[in-house]
Coordinates of C-alpha atoms in Angstrom, one line a residue:
X1 CA 44.4 -7.7 10.8
X2 CA 43.0 -11.1 12.0
X3 CA 41.5 -13.1 9.1
X4 CA 38.3 -13.6 11.1
X5 CA 37.7 -9.8 10.9
X6 CA 38.4 -9.5 7.2
X7 CA 35.4 -8.8 5.0
X8 CA 33.8 -10.9 2.3
X9 CA 32.9 -9.1 -1.0
X10 CA 30.6 -10.1 -3.8
X11 CA 31.1 -8.5 -7.2
X12 CA 28.4 -8.9 -9.8
X13 CA 29.5 -9.1 -13.4
X14 CA 31.8 -10.8 -15.8
X15 CA 33.8 -8.2 -17.7
X16 CA 37.1 -6.4 -17.6
X17 CA 35.6 -3.8 -15.3
X18 CA 34.7 -6.5 -12.8
X19 CA 38.2 -8.0 -13.0
X20 CA 39.6 -4.5 -12.4
X21 CA 37.3 -4.0 -9.4
X22 CA 38.3 -7.4 -7.9
X23 CA 42.0 -6.7 -8.5
X24 CA 41.8 -3.3 -6.8
X25 CA 39.7 -4.6 -3.8
X26 CA 42.1 -7.5 -3.3
X27 CA 44.8 -5.0 -2.4
X28 CA 42.8 -3.9 0.6
X29 CA 44.1 -5.1 4.0
X30 CA 40.4 -5.3 5.1
X31 CA 39.4 -7.9 2.4
X32 CA 39.6 -11.6 3.1
X33 CA 37.6 -13.1 0.2
X34 CA 36.1 -11.8 -3.1
X35 CA 33.5 -13.7 -5.0
X36 CA 32.8 -12.7 -8.6
X37 CA 29.4 -13.7 -10.2
X38 CA 29.9 -15.1 -12.7
X39 CA 33.4 -13.7 -13.3
X40 CA 35.8 -14.7 -16.1
X41 CA 39.2 -16.3 -16.6
X42 CA 41.0 -13.6 -14.8
X43 CA 38.9 -13.9 -11.6
X44 CA 39.0 -17.7 -11.5
X45 CA 40.9 -18.6 -8.3
X46 CA 43.5 -15.8 -8.3
X47 CA 44.6 -15.1 -4.8
X48 CA 41.6 -14.2 -2.6
X49 CA 39.4 -13.9 -5.8
X50 CA 37.0 -16.7 -6.7
X51 CA 34.3 -17.1 -9.3
X52 CA 30.7 -18.3 -8.5
X53 CA 28.5 -19.6 -11.3
X54 CA 25.6 -17.3 -10.8
X55 CA 23.9 -15.2 -13.5
X56 CA 24.4 -11.5 -13.0
X57 CA 20.8 -10.9 -13.9
X58 CA 19.4 -13.4 -11.2
X59 CA 18.9 -11.0 -8.3
X60 CA 17.2 -13.6 -6.0
X61 CA 20.0 -16.1 -6.5
X62 CA 22.6 -13.5 -5.8
X63 CA 20.8 -12.4 -2.7
X64 CA 20.6 -16.0 -1.4
X65 CA 24.3 -16.5 -2.0
X66 CA 25.2 -13.3 -0.2
X67 CA 23.1 -14.3 2.8
X68 CA 24.4 -17.9 2.9
X69 CA 28.1 -16.9 2.5
X70 CA 28.1 -14.0 5.0
X71 CA 28.9 -11.4 2.3
X72 CA 29.6 -8.0 3.9
X73 CA 29.4 -5.9 0.7
X74 CA 28.1 -6.4 -2.8
X75 CA 29.4 -4.3 -5.6
X76 CA 27.4 -4.2 -8.9
X77 CA 29.4 -3.8 -12.1
X78 CA 27.0 -3.8 -15.1
X79 CA 23.9 -1.6 -15.7
X80 CA 21.3 -4.3 -16.3
X81 CA 21.1 -5.6 -12.7
X82 CA 20.9 -2.0 -11.4
X83 CA 18.1 -1.3 -13.8
X84 CA 16.3 -4.4 -12.7
X85 CA 16.4 -3.3 -9.0
X86 CA 19.1 -5.5 -7.4
X87 CA 20.1 -2.7 -5.0
X88 CA 16.4 -2.3 -3.8
X89 CA 16.3 -6.1 -3.4
X90 CA 19.4 -6.3 -1.2
X91 CA 18.5 -3.2 0.8
X92 CA 15.1 -4.6 1.6
X93 CA 16.9 -7.7 3.0
X94 CA 19.2 -5.5 5.1
X95 CA 22.3 -6.2 3.0
X96 CA 25.0 -3.7 2.2
X97 CA 25.3 -3.1 -1.6
X98 CA 27.1 -0.4 -3.6
X99 CA 25.1 1.1 -6.5
X100 CA 22.1 3.2 -7.2
X101 CA 18.5 2.1 -6.7
X102 CA 16.3 1.2 -9.6
X103 CA 14.7 4.7 -9.6
X104 CA 18.0 6.5 -9.6
X105 CA 19.4 4.1 -12.2
X106 CA 16.8 5.4 -14.7
X107 CA 19.5 8.0 -15.6
X108 CA 21.0 5.2 -17.7
X109 CA 18.2 2.7 -18.2
X110 CA 15.9 5.3 -19.8
X111 CA 17.4 7.8 -22.2
X112 CA 14.0 9.5 -22.4
X113 CA 14.0 9.9 -18.6
X114 CA 17.5 11.2 -18.6
X115 CA 16.9 13.8 -21.3
X116 CA 13.8 15.1 -19.6
X117 CA 15.6 15.2 -16.3
X118 CA 18.5 17.1 -17.8
X119 CA 16.2 19.6 -19.5
X120 CA 14.2 20.2 -16.3
X121 CA 17.3 20.4 -14.1
X122 CA 19.2 22.8 -16.4
X123 CA 22.0 20.4 -17.2
X124 CA 23.5 21.3 -20.6
X125 CA 22.6 18.7 -23.3
X126 CA 21.6 18.5 -27.0
X127 CA 18.1 19.5 -28.1
X128 CA 15.9 16.4 -28.5
X129 CA 12.4 14.9 -29.0
X130 CA 11.0 11.6 -27.8
X131 CA 8.8 9.3 -30.0
X132 CA 7.0 5.9 -29.8
X133 CA 5.1 6.6 -33.1
X134 CA 6.9 5.8 -36.3
X135 CA 5.2 8.3 -38.6
X136 CA 5.6 11.1 -36.1
X137 CA 9.3 10.3 -35.7
X138 CA 9.8 10.2 -39.5
X139 CA 8.1 13.6 -39.9
X140 CA 10.4 15.1 -37.3
X141 CA 13.5 13.7 -39.1
X142 CA 12.3 15.1 -42.4
X143 CA 11.8 18.6 -41.0
X144 CA 15.1 18.7 -39.1
X145 CA 17.6 21.2 -40.4
X146 CA 20.7 19.6 -38.9
X147 CA 22.4 16.2 -38.5
X148 CA 20.8 13.9 -36.0
X149 CA 21.5 11.1 -33.6
X150 CA 18.8 8.4 -33.0
X151 CA 18.9 6.5 -29.7
X152 CA 17.0 3.6 -28.3
X153 CA 15.7 4.8 -24.9
X154 CA 16.2 1.5 -23.1
X155 CA 19.4 -0.5 -22.4
X156 CA 20.8 -2.0 -25.6
X157 CA 24.3 -3.2 -24.5
X158 CA 25.9 0.0 -25.6
X159 CA 24.7 -0.4 -29.2
X160 CA 21.5 1.5 -29.3
X161 CA 22.9 4.9 -30.5
X162 CA 23.0 5.6 -34.3
X163 CA 25.0 8.7 -35.3
X164 CA 23.4 9.7 -38.6
X165 CA 25.3 11.2 -41.5
X166 CA 22.2 12.5 -43.4
X167 CA 18.4 12.3 -43.4
X168 CA 18.2 8.9 -45.1
X169 CA 20.5 7.5 -42.5
X170 CA 18.2 8.9 -39.7
X171 CA 15.1 7.6 -41.5
X172 CA 16.7 4.1 -41.6
X173 CA 17.6 4.3 -37.9
X174 CA 14.0 5.2 -37.0
X175 CA 12.7 2.3 -39.1
X176 CA 15.2 -0.1 -37.6
X177 CA 14.2 0.8 -34.0
X178 CA 10.4 1.4 -34.2
X179 CA 9.4 -0.9 -37.0
X180 CA 12.1 -3.6 -37.4
X181 CA 12.7 -3.5 -33.6
X182 CA 16.4 -4.4 -34.0
X183 CA 16.9 -3.4 -30.3
X184 CA 13.8 -5.1 -29.1
X185 CA 11.9 -3.5 -26.2
X186 CA 14.9 -1.1 -25.7
X187 CA 13.8 0.7 -28.9
X188 CA 10.0 0.9 -28.3
X189 CA 10.7 4.5 -27.2
X190 CA 13.4 6.5 -29.1
X191 CA 15.2 9.8 -28.5
X192 CA 16.1 11.9 -31.6
X193 CA 18.6 14.6 -30.8
X194 CA 20.8 17.1 -32.6
X195 CA 24.2 15.7 -33.5
X196 CA 26.9 17.5 -31.6
X197 CA 30.5 18.0 -32.8
X198 CA 33.7 17.9 -30.7
X199 CA 36.0 15.6 -28.7
X200 CA 34.3 13.2 -26.2
X201 CA 35.6 12.8 -22.7
X202 CA 34.3 11.0 -19.6
X203 CA 34.1 12.0 -16.0
X204 CA 33.2 9.4 -13.4
X205 CA 32.5 10.4 -9.8
X206 CA 31.8 8.6 -6.5
X207 CA 28.5 9.8 -4.9
X208 CA 27.0 9.3 -1.5
X209 CA 23.6 10.9 -2.2
X210 CA 24.8 14.4 -1.3
X211 CA 28.5 14.8 -2.2
X212 CA 30.3 14.3 -5.5
X213 CA 33.9 13.2 -5.6
X214 CA 35.2 13.2 -9.2
X215 CA 37.7 10.6 -10.4
X216 CA 40.5 11.3 -12.9
X217 CA 39.0 12.2 -16.2
X218 CA 39.3 9.4 -18.9
X219 CA 38.9 9.3 -22.6
X220 CA 37.9 6.1 -24.5
X221 CA 38.1 5.1 -28.1
X222 CA 34.8 3.6 -29.4
X223 CA 35.5 2.9 -33.0
X224 CA 37.0 -0.4 -33.9
X225 CA 39.8 0.7 -36.2
X226 CA 42.8 3.1 -36.0
X227 CA 42.0 6.7 -36.7
X228 CA 38.5 6.4 -35.2
X229 CA 37.2 4.5 -38.2
X230 CA 34.8 1.6 -38.5
X231 CA 31.7 0.8 -36.4
X232 CA 31.2 1.7 -32.8
X233 CA 32.2 -0.9 -30.1
X234 CA 31.9 -1.1 -26.4
X235 CA 35.3 0.5 -26.3
X236 CA 38.7 -0.4 -27.8
X237 CA 40.9 1.3 -25.3
X238 CA 41.1 4.3 -23.0
X239 CA 43.6 6.6 -21.2
X240 CA 43.7 8.7 -18.1
X241 CA 44.0 11.4 -17.0
X242 CA 42.5 12.9 -20.2
X243 CA 44.4 16.2 -20.9
X244 CA 41.3 17.7 -22.7
X245 CA 39.3 17.7 -19.5
X246 CA 41.4 20.2 -17.6
X247 CA 41.1 20.9 -13.9
X248 CA 38.9 23.9 -14.7
X249 CA 36.6 21.8 -16.9
X250 CA 36.4 19.1 -14.2
X251 CA 35.3 21.8 -11.8
X252 CA 32.7 23.0 -14.3
X253 CA 31.4 19.5 -14.9
X254 CA 31.0 18.9 -11.2
X255 CA 29.3 22.3 -10.8
X256 CA 27.0 22.2 -13.8
X257 CA 26.4 18.5 -14.4
X258 CA 27.2 16.1 -11.6
X259 CA 26.1 18.1 -8.5
X260 CA 22.8 19.3 -10.2
X261 CA 22.1 15.7 -11.1
X262 CA 22.7 14.5 -7.6
X263 CA 20.6 17.4 -6.1
X264 CA 17.8 16.8 -8.6
X265 CA 17.6 13.1 -7.8
X266 CA 17.6 13.8 -4.1
X267 CA 14.8 16.3 -4.5
X268 CA 12.8 13.6 -6.3
X269 CA 13.2 11.3 -3.3
X270 CA 15.6 9.0 -5.1
X271 CA 19.1 9.9 -3.8
X272 CA 22.0 8.5 -5.9
X273 CA 24.6 6.4 -4.2
X274 CA 27.3 4.8 -6.4
X275 CA 29.3 5.9 -9.4
X276 CA 27.8 8.5 -11.7
X277 CA 29.4 8.7 -15.1
X278 CA 28.9 11.7 -17.4
X279 CA 29.7 11.1 -21.1
X280 CA 30.6 14.6 -22.3
X281 CA 31.3 16.4 -25.6
X282 CA 33.4 19.5 -25.7
X283 CA 31.5 21.4 -28.4
X284 CA 32.3 24.9 -29.8
X285 CA 29.3 26.1 -27.8
X286 CA 30.6 24.6 -24.6
X287 CA 30.3 21.4 -22.6
X288 CA 27.3 19.2 -23.3
X289 CA 26.2 15.9 -21.7
X290 CA 25.8 13.0 -24.2
X291 CA 24.6 10.5 -21.7
X292 CA 24.7 9.4 -18.1
X293 CA 25.8 5.9 -16.9
X294 CA 25.2 4.8 -13.4
X295 CA 28.2 2.6 -12.8
X296 CA 31.9 2.3 -13.6
X297 CA 32.7 2.5 -17.3
X298 CA 34.4 -0.2 -19.3
X299 CA 37.3 0.2 -20.3
X300 CA 37.6 3.4 -18.3
X301 CA 37.8 1.5 -15.0
X302 CA 40.8 -0.3 -16.2
X303 CA 42.8 3.0 -16.5
X304 CA 41.3 4.8 -13.5
X305 CA 41.7 2.2 -10.7
X306 CA 45.4 1.6 -11.3
X307 CA 45.9 5.3 -10.6
X308 CA 43.8 5.4 -7.4
X309 CA 46.0 5.6 -4.3
X310 CA 43.1 5.1 -1.8
X311 CA 41.9 1.7 -0.5
X312 CA 38.8 1.2 -2.8
X313 CA 36.9 -0.5 0.0
X314 CA 37.3 2.7 2.2
X315 CA 35.8 4.8 -0.6
X316 CA 32.8 2.4 -1.1
X317 CA 32.2 2.5 2.7
X318 CA 32.4 6.4 2.7
X319 CA 29.7 6.5 -0.1
X320 CA 27.4 4.0 1.7
X321 CA 27.8 5.8 5.1
X322 CA 27.2 9.3 3.7
X323 CA 30.6 10.6 4.7
X324 CA 32.2 11.0 1.3
X325 CA 33.0 14.7 2.0
X326 CA 35.5 13.6 4.6
X327 CA 37.1 11.0 2.3
X328 CA 39.8 12.7 0.2
X329 CA 40.6 10.9 -3.0
X330 CA 44.3 10.5 -3.7
X331 CA 45.8 9.8 -7.1
X332 CA 49.2 8.4 -8.2
X333 CA 51.3 10.6 -10.4
X334 CA 51.6 9.6 -14.0
X335 CA 49.2 8.2 -16.5
X336 CA 47.6 4.9 -17.6
X337 CA 46.7 3.5 -21.0
X338 CA 44.6 0.4 -21.7
X339 CA 44.3 -1.4 -25.0
X340 CA 41.6 -3.9 -25.8
X341 CA 42.3 -7.1 -27.7
X342 CA 39.2 -8.2 -29.6
X343 CA 38.1 -11.5 -31.2
X344 CA 38.0 -11.8 -35.0
X345 CA 34.9 -10.2 -36.4
X346 CA 34.1 -8.1 -33.4
X347 CA 31.9 -6.0 -33.2
X348 CA 30.1 -8.4 -35.4
X349 CA 29.8 -12.1 -35.0
X350 CA 33.0 -13.7 -33.6
X351 CA 34.3 -17.2 -32.8
X352 CA 34.8 -18.5 -29.2
X353 CA 37.0 -21.1 -27.7
X354 CA 40.3 -20.1 -29.2
X355 CA 43.4 -20.6 -26.9
X356 CA 44.9 -17.5 -25.4
X357 CA 48.7 -17.4 -24.6
X358 CA 51.0 -14.9 -23.1
X359 CA 48.9 -13.3 -20.3
X360 CA 51.3 -14.4 -17.6
X361 CA 54.3 -13.0 -19.6
X362 CA 52.5 -9.7 -20.0
X363 CA 51.6 -9.5 -16.3
X364 CA 55.2 -10.1 -15.4
X365 CA 56.3 -6.8 -17.2
X366 CA 56.8 -3.7 -15.1
X367 CA 53.7 -1.5 -14.8
X368 CA 51.5 -3.9 -16.8
X369 CA 48.3 -5.5 -15.8
X370 CA 46.0 -7.6 -18.0
X371 CA 42.3 -7.4 -17.2
X372 CA 40.3 -10.3 -18.7
X373 CA 36.8 -9.9 -20.1
X374 CA 35.7 -12.4 -22.8
X375 CA 37.9 -15.2 -21.5
X376 CA 37.3 -18.3 -19.6
X377 CA 39.3 -21.1 -17.9
X378 CA 39.1 -24.7 -19.0
X379 CA 41.5 -26.6 -16.8
X380 CA 44.9 -25.1 -17.4
X381 CA 43.9 -23.4 -20.6
X382 CA 42.6 -19.9 -21.1
X383 CA 40.1 -19.6 -24.0
X384 CA 38.3 -16.7 -25.7
X385 CA 34.7 -16.3 -24.6
X386 CA 33.5 -12.9 -25.9
X387 CA 34.1 -10.1 -28.3
X388 CA 36.3 -7.9 -26.2
X389 CA 38.6 -10.6 -24.9
X390 CA 41.0 -8.7 -22.6
X391 CA 42.5 -5.3 -22.0
X392 CA 46.2 -4.6 -21.3
X393 CA 46.8 -1.7 -19.1
X394 CA 50.2 0.1 -18.8
X395 CA 50.9 2.6 -16.1
X396 CA 53.9 4.9 -16.2
X397 CA 55.4 8.3 -15.3
X398 CA 53.8 9.8 -18.4
X399 CA 51.7 8.9 -21.4
X400 CA 54.6 7.8 -23.5
X401 CA 55.8 5.3 -20.9
X402 CA 52.2 4.1 -20.2
X403 CA 51.6 3.5 -23.9
X404 CA 54.9 1.7 -24.3
X405 CA 54.1 -0.6 -21.4
X406 CA 50.6 -1.3 -22.6
X407 CA 51.7 -2.2 -26.2
X408 CA 54.7 -4.1 -24.8
X409 CA 52.3 -6.2 -22.8
X410 CA 50.0 -6.7 -25.8
X411 CA 53.0 -8.0 -27.9
X412 CA 53.2 -11.0 -25.5
X413 CA 49.6 -12.1 -26.0
X414 CA 48.2 -14.1 -28.9
X415 CA 45.0 -15.8 -29.9
X416 CA 43.6 -16.6 -33.4
X417 CA 42.2 -13.5 -35.2
X418 CA 43.1 -11.2 -32.4
X419 CA 42.9 -7.5 -33.3
X420 CA 43.5 -4.2 -31.5
X421 CA 44.0 -0.6 -32.2
X422 CA 47.5 0.7 -32.3
X423 CA 46.7 4.4 -31.7
X424 CA 45.2 4.4 -28.2
X425 CA 46.2 7.5 -26.3
X426 CA 48.4 8.8 -29.2

């Protein structure tokens, strides 16, 4: 293909998910240049991938950049720009952008909206109640006869969900959100729901407003320490395909969760185009939806995309053009495991600016790819710049080989205070 006909892509975001998206799109013969705004150390001048110092939350600046740099397609990674309406902004200017509109993104940006929508649409989920009044929420907690989960309705960077062990824990969570406002405006409205029990799995799907095309099921590990102990994090690792989500359960999820969600949003006049992510719990009473996300997950993207055989750009085009039904997803045989290396203190306060070594050595190993997140380039040096610093993905013929490769890659990498789980995918 002539370089003049190759397409220019803009990816919005700075995490491991965005590095994985850039890495996969760079493999397309149709792509000539990929800008990542603001990007990270892994997307700083690697092949056709370049960083641009723009805030992912600055929609007007991103639009101006896309217009002035002849960007053919913008791909939005994180949830905050979607919730703020970046897709609506680009569409109004006639620019092509992958992701749901602000109205459709409410499935993630408002847990209250999502719960009401699921209840009205008949999508299986936990029983719940919604409050903005502290005393009323407290009374509800005290009358509950089962364990509870308290959630900030708005976006809280993945930290606004408190799984409560007893009534006192739930009372404290209600106080923290509605009175202490530890999550700010995100906790001005809260959802209190019954606490479900069972293994958690994730199913992501491409959507074109009408058709659902499920990806390989993935399972992530949220707790910071081995054995699922310690506080929740943004995700310490993941593996795919998740054996617990069998082909029959994938079909059931599409039939009872994803397709009804797509149909319900279309009926409201807000068709969903992008990636719809269902966080599921396999309870003794059957499958239940814990939450919806309206974008690629992190770190699930880092295990799913290495197993995708399709040209990712072709899939994005099929979604945007309403022809996803004719685009058959193809998957490589085998499995993938990704392990996150975090900074000292994460998920609490953590230092920044520590040198990182060994990334090149890890990337040189068979079946290994390092996806950077909280890392930045300073000249020739790579430095820590976040809590989840990077993820090492291993792909192999089976889970054993994928795990060996992921942990073999991790052995090459070092930075001060680095910690990671040693039981991902075991």
